[in-house]
Coordinates of C-alpha atoms and ligand atoms in Angstrom, one line a residue:
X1296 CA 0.0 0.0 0.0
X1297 CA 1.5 3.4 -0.8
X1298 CA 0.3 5.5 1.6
X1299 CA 1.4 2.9 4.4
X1300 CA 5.0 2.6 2.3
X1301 CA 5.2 6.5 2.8
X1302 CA 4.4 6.0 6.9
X1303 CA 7.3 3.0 7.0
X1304 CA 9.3 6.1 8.1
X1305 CA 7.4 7.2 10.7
X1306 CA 7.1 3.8 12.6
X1307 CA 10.4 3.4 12.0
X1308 CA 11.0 6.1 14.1
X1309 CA 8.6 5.6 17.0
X1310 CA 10.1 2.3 16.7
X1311 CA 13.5 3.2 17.7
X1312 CA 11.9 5.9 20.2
X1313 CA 10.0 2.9 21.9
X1314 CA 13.1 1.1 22.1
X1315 CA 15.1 3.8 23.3
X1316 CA 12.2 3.8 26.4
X1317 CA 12.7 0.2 26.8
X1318 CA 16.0 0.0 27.3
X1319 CA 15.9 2.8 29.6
X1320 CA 17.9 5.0 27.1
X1321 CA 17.6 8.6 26.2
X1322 CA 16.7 9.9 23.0
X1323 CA 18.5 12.5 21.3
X1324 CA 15.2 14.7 22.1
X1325 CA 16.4 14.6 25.7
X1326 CA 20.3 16.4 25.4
X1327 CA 20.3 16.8 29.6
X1328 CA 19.9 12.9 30.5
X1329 CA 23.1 12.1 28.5
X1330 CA 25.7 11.3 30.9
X1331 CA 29.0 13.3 30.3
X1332 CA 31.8 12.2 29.0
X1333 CA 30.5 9.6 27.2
X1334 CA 31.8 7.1 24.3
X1335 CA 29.6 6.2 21.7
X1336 CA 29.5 2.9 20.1
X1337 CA 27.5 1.9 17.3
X1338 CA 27.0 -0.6 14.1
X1339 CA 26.1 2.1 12.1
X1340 CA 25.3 5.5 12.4
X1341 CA 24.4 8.3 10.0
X1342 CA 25.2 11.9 10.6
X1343 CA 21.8 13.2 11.4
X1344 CA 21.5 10.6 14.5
X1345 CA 25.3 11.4 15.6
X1346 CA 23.9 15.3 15.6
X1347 CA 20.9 13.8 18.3
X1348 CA 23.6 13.6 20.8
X1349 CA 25.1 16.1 23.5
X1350 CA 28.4 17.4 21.3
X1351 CA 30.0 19.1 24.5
X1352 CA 29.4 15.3 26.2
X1353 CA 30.3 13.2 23.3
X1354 CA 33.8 12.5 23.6
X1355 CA 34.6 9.8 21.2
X1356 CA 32.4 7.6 18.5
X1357 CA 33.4 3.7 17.9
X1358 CA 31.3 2.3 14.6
X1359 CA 31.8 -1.3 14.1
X1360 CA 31.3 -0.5 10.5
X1361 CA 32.4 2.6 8.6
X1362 CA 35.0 4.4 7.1
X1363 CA 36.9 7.5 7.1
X1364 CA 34.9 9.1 4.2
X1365 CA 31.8 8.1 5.5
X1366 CA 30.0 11.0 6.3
X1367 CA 29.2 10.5 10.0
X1368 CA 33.3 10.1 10.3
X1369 CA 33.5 13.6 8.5
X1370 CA 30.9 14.9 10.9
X1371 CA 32.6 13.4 13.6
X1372 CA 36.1 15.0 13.0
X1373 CA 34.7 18.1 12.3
X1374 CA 32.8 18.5 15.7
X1375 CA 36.5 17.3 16.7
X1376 CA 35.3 13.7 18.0
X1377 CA 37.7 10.9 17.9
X1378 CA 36.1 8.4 15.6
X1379 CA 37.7 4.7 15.0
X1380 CA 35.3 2.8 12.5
X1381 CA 35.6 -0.5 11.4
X1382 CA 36.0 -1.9 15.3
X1383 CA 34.6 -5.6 14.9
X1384 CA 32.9 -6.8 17.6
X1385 CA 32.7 -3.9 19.7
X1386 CA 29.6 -3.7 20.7
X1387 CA 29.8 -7.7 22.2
X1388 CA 32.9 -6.9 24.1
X1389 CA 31.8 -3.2 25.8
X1390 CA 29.7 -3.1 29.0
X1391 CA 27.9 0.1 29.9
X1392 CA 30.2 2.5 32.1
X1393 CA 33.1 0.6 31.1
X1394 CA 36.3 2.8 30.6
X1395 CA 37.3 3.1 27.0
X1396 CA 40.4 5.2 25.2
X1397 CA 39.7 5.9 21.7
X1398 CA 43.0 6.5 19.5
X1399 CA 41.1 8.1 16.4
X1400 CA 44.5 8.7 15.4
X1401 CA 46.1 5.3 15.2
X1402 CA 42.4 4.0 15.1
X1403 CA 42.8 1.7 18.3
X1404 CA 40.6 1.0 20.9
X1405 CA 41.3 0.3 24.2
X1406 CA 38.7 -1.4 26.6
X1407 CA 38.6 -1.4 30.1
X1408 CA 42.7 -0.3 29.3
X1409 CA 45.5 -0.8 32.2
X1410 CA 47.3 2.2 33.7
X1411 CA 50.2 1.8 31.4
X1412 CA 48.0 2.0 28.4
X1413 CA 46.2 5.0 30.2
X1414 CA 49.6 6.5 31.8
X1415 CA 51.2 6.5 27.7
X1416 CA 47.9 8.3 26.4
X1417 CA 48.0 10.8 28.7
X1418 CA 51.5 11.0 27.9
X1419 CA 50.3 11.2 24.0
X1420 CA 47.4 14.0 24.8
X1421 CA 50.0 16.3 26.3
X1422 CA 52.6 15.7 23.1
X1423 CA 49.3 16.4 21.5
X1424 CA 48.5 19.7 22.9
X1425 CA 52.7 20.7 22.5
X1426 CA 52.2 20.4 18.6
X1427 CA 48.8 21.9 18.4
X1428 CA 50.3 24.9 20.1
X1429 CA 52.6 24.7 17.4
X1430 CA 50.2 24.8 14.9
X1431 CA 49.0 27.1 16.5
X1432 CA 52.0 29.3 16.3
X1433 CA 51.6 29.1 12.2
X1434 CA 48.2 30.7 12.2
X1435 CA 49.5 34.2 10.7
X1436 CA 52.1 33.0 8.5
X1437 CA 51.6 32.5 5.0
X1438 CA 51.3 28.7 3.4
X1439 CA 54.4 29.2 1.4
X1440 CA 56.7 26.4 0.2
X1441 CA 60.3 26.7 0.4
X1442 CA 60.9 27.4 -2.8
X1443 CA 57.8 30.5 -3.1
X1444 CA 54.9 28.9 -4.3
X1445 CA 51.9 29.9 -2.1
X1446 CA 49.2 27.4 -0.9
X1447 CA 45.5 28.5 -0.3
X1448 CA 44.6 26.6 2.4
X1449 CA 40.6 27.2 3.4
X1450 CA 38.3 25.1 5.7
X1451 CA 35.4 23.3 5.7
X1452 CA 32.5 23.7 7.4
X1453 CA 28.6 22.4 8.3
X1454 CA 27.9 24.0 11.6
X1455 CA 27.6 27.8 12.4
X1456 CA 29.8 26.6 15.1
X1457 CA 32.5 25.7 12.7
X1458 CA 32.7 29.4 11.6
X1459 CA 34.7 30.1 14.9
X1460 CA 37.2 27.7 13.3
X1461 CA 38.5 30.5 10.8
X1462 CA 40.3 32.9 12.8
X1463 CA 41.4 30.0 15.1
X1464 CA 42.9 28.3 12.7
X1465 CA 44.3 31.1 9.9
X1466 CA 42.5 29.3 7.0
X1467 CA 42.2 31.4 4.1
X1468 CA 38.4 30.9 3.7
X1469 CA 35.2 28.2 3.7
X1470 CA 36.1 26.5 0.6
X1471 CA 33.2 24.0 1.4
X1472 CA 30.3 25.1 3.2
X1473 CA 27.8 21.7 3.0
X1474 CA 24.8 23.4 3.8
X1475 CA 23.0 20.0 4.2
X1476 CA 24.3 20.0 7.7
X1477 CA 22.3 22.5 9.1
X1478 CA 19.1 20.4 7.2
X1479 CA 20.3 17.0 9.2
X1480 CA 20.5 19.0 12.5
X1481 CA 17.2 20.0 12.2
X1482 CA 13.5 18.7 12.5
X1483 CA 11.6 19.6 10.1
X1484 CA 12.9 21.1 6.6
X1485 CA 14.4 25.1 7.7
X1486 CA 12.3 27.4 5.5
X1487 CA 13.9 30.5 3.6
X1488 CA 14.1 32.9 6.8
X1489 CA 15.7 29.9 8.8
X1490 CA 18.0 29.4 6.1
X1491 CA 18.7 33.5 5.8
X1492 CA 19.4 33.2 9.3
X1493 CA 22.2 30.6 9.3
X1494 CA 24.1 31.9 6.3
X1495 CA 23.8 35.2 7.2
X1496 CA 25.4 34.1 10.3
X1497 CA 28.6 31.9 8.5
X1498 CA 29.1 35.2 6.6
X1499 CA 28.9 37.4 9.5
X1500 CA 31.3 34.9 11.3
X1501 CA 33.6 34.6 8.4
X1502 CA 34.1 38.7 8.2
X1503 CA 35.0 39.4 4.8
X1504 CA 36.9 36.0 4.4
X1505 CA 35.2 34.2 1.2
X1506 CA 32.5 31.8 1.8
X1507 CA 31.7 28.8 -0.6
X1508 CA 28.0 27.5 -0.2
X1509 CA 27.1 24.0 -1.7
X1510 CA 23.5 23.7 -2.6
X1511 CA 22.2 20.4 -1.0
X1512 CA 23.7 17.2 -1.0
X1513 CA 21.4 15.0 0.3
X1514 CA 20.4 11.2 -0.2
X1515 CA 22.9 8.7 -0.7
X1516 CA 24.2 8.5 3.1
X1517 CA 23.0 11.7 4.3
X1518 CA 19.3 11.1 4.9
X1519 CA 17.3 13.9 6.5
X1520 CA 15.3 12.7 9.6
X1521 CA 12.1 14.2 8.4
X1522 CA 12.1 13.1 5.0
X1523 CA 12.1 9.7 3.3
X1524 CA 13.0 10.0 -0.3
X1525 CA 12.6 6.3 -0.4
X1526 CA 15.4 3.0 -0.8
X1527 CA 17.7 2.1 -3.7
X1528 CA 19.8 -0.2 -4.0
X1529 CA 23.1 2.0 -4.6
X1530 CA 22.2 5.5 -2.8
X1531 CA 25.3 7.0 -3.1
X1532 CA 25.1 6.5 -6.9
X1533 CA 21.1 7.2 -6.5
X1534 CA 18.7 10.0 -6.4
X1535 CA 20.8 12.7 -4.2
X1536 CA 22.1 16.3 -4.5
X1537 CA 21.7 18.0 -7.6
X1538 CA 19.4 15.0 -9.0
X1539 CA 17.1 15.8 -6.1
X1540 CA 17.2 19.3 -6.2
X1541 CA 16.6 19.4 -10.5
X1542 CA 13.5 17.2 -9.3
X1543 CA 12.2 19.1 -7.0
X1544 CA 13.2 22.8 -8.0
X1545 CA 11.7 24.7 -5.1
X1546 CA 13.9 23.0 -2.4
X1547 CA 16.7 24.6 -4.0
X1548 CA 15.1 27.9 -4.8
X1549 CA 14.3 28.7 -1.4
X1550 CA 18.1 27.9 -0.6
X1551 CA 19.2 29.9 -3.3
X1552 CA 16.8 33.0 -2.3
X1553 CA 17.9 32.5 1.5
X1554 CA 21.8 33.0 0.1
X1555 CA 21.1 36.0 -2.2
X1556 CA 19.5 37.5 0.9
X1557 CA 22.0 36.4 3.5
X1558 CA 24.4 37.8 1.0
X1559 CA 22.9 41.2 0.4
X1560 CA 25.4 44.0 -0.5
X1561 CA 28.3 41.1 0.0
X1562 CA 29.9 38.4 -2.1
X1563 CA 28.2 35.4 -2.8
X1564 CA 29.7 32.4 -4.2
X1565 CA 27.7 28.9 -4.9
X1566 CA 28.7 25.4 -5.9
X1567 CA 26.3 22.6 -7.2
X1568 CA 27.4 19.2 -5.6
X1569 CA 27.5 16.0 -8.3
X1570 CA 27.3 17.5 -11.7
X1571 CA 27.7 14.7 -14.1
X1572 CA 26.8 16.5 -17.0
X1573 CA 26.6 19.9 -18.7
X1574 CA 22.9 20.8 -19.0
X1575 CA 22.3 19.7 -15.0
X1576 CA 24.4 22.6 -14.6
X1577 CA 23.0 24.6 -16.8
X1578 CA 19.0 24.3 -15.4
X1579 CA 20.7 24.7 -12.3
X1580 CA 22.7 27.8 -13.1
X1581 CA 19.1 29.6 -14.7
X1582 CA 17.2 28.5 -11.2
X1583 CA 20.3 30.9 -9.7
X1584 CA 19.9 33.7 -12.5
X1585 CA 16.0 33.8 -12.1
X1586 CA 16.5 33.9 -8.2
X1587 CA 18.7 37.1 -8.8
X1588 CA 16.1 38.7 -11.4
X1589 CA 13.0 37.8 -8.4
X1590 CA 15.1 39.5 -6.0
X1591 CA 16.2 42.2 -8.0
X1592 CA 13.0 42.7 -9.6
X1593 CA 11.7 42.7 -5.5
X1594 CA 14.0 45.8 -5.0
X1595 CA 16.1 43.7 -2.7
X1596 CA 20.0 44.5 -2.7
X1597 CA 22.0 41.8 -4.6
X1598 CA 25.3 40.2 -3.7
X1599 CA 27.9 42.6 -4.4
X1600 CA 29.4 39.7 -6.9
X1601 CA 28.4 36.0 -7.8
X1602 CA 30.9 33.3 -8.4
X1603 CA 29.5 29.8 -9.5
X1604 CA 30.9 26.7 -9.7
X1605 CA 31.1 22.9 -9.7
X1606 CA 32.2 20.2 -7.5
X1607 CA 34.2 17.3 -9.9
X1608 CA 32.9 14.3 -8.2
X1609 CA 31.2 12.2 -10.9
X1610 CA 34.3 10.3 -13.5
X1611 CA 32.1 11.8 -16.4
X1612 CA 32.4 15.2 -15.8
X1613 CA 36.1 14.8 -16.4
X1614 CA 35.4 14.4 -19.9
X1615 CA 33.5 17.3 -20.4
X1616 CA 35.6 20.2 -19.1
X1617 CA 35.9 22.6 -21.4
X1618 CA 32.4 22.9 -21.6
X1619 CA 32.2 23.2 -18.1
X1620 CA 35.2 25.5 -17.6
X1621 CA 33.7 27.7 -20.5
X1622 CA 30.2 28.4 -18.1
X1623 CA 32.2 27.9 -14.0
X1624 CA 34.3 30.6 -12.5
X1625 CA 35.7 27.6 -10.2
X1626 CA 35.3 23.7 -9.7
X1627 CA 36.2 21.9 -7.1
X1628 CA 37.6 18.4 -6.5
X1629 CA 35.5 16.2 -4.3
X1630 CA 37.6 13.8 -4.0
X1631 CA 35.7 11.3 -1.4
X1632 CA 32.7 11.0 -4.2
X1633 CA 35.5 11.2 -7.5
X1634 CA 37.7 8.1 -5.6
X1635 CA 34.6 6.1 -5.0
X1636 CA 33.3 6.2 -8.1
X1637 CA 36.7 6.1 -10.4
X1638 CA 37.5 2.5 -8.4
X1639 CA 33.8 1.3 -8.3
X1640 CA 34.3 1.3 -4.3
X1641 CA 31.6 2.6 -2.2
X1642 CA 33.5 5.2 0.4
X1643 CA 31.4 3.7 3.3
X1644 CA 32.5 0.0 3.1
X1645 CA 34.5 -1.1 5.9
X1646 CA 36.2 -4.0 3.9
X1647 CA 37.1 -1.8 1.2
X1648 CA 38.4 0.9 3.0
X1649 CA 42.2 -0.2 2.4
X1650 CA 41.4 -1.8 -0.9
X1651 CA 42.2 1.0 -3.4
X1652 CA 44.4 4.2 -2.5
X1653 CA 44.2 7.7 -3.7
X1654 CA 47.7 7.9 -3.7
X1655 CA 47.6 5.1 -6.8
X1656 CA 49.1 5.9 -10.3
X1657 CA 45.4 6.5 -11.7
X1658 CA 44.3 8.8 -9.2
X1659 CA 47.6 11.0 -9.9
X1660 CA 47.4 10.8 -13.9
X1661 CA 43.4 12.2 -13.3
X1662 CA 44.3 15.0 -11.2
X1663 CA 47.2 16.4 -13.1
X1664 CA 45.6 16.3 -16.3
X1665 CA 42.7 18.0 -14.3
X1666 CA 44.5 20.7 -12.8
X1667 CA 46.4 21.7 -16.2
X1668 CA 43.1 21.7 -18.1
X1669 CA 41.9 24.1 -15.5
X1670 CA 45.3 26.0 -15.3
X1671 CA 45.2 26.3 -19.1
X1672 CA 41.4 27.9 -18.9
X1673 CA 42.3 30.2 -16.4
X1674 CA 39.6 28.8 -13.7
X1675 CA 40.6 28.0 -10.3
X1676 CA 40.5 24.9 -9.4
X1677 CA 40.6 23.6 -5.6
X1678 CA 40.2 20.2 -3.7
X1679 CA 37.6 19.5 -0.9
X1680 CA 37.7 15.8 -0.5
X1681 CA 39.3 14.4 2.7
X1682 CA 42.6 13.8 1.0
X1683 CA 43.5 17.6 1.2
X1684 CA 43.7 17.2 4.8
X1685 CA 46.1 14.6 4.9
X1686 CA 49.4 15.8 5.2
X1687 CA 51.2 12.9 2.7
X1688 CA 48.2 13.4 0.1
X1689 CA 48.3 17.2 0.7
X1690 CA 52.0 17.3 -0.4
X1691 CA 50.8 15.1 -3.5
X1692 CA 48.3 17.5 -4.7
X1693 CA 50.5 20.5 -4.5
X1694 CA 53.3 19.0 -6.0
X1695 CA 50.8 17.8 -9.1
X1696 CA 50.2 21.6 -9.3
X1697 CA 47.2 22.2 -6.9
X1698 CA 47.2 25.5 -5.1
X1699 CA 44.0 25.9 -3.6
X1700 CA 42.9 23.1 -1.0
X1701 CA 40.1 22.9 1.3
X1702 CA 40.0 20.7 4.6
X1703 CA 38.5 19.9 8.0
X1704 CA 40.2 22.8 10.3
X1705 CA 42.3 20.7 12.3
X1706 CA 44.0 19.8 9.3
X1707 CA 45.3 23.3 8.2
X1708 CA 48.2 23.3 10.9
X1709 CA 49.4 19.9 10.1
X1710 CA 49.0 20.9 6.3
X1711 CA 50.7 24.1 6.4
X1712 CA 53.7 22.8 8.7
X1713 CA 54.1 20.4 5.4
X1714 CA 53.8 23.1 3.0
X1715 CA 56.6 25.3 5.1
X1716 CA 59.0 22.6 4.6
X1717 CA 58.1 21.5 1.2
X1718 CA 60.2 22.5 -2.2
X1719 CA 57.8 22.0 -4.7
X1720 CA 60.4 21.7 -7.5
X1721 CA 61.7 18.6 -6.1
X1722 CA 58.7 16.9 -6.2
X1723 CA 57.5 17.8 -9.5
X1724 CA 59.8 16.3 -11.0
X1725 CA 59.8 13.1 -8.9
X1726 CA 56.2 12.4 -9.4
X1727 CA 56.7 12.8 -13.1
X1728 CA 58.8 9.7 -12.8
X1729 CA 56.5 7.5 -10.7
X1730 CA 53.0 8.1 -12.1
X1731 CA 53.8 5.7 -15.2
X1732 CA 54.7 3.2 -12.8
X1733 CA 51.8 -0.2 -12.5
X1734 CA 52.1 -0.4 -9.0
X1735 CA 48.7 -0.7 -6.1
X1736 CA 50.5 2.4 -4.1
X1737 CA 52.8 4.9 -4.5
X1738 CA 52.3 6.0 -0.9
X1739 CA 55.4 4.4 0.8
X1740 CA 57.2 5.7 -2.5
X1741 CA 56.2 9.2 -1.6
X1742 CA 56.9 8.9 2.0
X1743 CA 60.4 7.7 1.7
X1744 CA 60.6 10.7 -0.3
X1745 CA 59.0 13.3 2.2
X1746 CA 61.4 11.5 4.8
X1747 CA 64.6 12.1 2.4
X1748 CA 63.6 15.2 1.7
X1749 CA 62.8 16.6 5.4
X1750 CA 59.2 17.1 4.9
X1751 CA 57.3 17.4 7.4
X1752 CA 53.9 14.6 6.8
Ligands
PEP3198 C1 33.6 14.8 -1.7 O1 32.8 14.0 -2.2 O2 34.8 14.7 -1.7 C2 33.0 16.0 -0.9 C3 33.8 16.9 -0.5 O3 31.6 15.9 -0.7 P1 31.0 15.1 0.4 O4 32.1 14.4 1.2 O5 30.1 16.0 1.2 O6 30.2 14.0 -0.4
MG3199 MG1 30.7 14.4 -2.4

């Protein structure tokens, strides 16, 4: 029956709130029962239930599956949660109240660990704290290799929380602001003055700094709460982000109205997530233009200037950019979706996570031909993926000639201490030499290298 296929979601829910009583449990509706300091450890999670809990309680997140692209990992690490996924068994070996260290570093867990084990973390979290003063220390100076050539580093973001993050950290700008975030932390879809509200409030926060807003990317593994938009059997390759917002055209013109007005009188600059061909960005570009002539038309004031752009994430796209770099003033790399589907190798399977690496001869041959089609059309060209924020892939990226890279904010440090002791010539020419090579990796390759070479990864 339709109408009771359309209310599945619904009992699901009461269903999990009824268990939730059972047990004895609190639900996320009920932030002050939450004990503090608490360890959460799940089968699987998605990143609108991890948003239920208590964030200044939540101290660490154990998924016995997962990855580190899923997105509840992303979240996770951007609220600044230690997250180890892919920990068999844990749930069968954890008691309630037991003591548990999680190493979302190292990806350990401890359980019920012995004084040693706690004596050498606590040694670890004060090392910890010495080099993120140090970090710390390279706020105001520039991301500049040793041999001149400048890095923009920028941050990502979700939460009006993660704004904060800019002048903390010295990053150049949002270059990813996934405004689906805000949609999983709520209850019910925000409407056009809610959504004002909250970009107004990442511009205000960011203070002239420039601010990248990604229209929805929903569906796949970021399901809203409040909305069921129904099973398939490959969501991530399924109905989600642009394909959903195309479809249903006023969900993304109220978003687009709420970030002309947010941006009155300032800069605005938008990116459509999973273009994976020419005319979806097209329709999408007119909904923008005929939000501008409403608004204008209205008497409202306009952004001061509009930049538009495209995340790469779908392999097709790649084979369409001049017509894309003809219409974008910027595209940007997103590397978690471009990996996942270049290798056929869904970015939330725990027993593919070490299967394929993006530091393979592929992945380097597709970025460099990608960042010297760009360079050659004068568009800017950047990379938002979780890759940028590893130090080892970070010095990959710039050495194939990126200079724009966007990451999760505890990342810039670590990135820019790399950069500082980087010489980019070096490295060119090296990875010229390896990327013909037929090997799985070339990550220990590139290591040695960083280690020869006194780079700090
Ligand atoms: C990506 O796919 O690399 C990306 C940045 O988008 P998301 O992780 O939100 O899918
Ligand atoms: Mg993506």
């Amino acid at each position: 029956d339709p109408y009771l296929r359309e209310r599945l979601h619904d009992f699901n829910d009461l269903a999990r709130r009824l268990l939730h009583h059972l047990v004895g449990r609190s639900t996320g509706d009920d932030l002050e029962s939450q004990p503090d300091d608490m360890i959460l450890i799940a089968r699987e999670m998605g990143p609108a239930e991890l948003l239920d809990y208590d964030r200044s309680k939540l101290q660490g997140l154990v998924l016995e599956g997962g990855s580190v692209t899923t997105h509840v990992a992303i979240v996770a690490r951007a609220l600044d949660i230690p997250v180890v996924g892919r920990a068999e068994d844990a749930l069968d070996k954890v008691e309630n109240l037991d003591p548990i260290v999680v190493d979302g570093d190292n990806a350990q867990v401890f359980i019920r660990p012995s004084e040693e084990v706690l004596d050498s973390y606590s040694d670890m979290i004060s090392a910890r704290a010495q080099r993120i003063a140090a970090y710390a220390s390279l706020r105001d100076v520039p991301a500049e290799t040793k041999d001149g050539v400048h890095v923009n580093l920028d941050m990502n973001a979700g939460l009006v929380i993660d704004v904060s993050q800019l002048a903390a950290t010295g990053a150049d700008g949002i270059g990813l602001y996934r405004t689906e975030i805000p949609f999983m932390d709520s209850t019910s879809f925000p409407d056009v003055d809610r959504q004002t509200e909250i970009y107004g409030q990442i511009l205000d926060g960011a203070d002239g700094k420039p601010v990248i807003f990604r229209t929805l990317d929903i569906g796949g593994d970021k399901g809203l709460p409040y909305w069921d938009n129904g099973r398939e059997e490959n969501p991530a390759m399924g109905w989600r982000a642009i394909r959903i917002a195309l479809d249903r055209p006023g969900l993304m013109k109220d978003q687009l109205r709420a970030m002309i007005r947010a941006a009155a009188g300032r800069d605005l600059s938008v990116m459509f997530p999973m273009i994976s061909e020419i005319p979806e960005f097209d329709r999408a570009r007119k909904l923008l233009d005929q939000e501008l002539e409403r608004a204008g038309g209205k008497g409202q004031t306009l952004p001061a200037q509009i930049r538009v752009g495209s995340m790469l994430e779908v392999p097709a796209l790649l084979y369409q950019l001049p017509a894309l770099l003809s219409r974008v003033d910027f595209v940007s790399v997103g590397s978690n979706d471009l990996f996942q589907f270049l290798f056929a190798s869904d970015r939330g399977s725990p027993k593919l996570a070490d299967r394929y690496d993006t530091l393979a001869p592929p992945v380097l041959a597709m970025l460099r031909h990608l960042v010297e089609t760009c360079d050659a059309a004068g568009k800017t060209v950047s990379l938002c993926g979780e890759m940028a924020g590893r130090p080892l892939d970070a010095m990959v990226l710039v050495g194939l000639g990126f200079r724009r890279l966007s990451m999760t904010p505890s990342s810039i440090g670590p990135v820019k201490a790399m950069i500082r002791s980087l010489s980019v010539n070096d490295l060119s020419q090296y990875l010229h030499g390896l990327e013909g090579l037929a090997e799985h990796s070339l990550r220990e390759k590139l290591r040695e290298f960083a280690v020869d070479h006194g780079v700090m990864i």
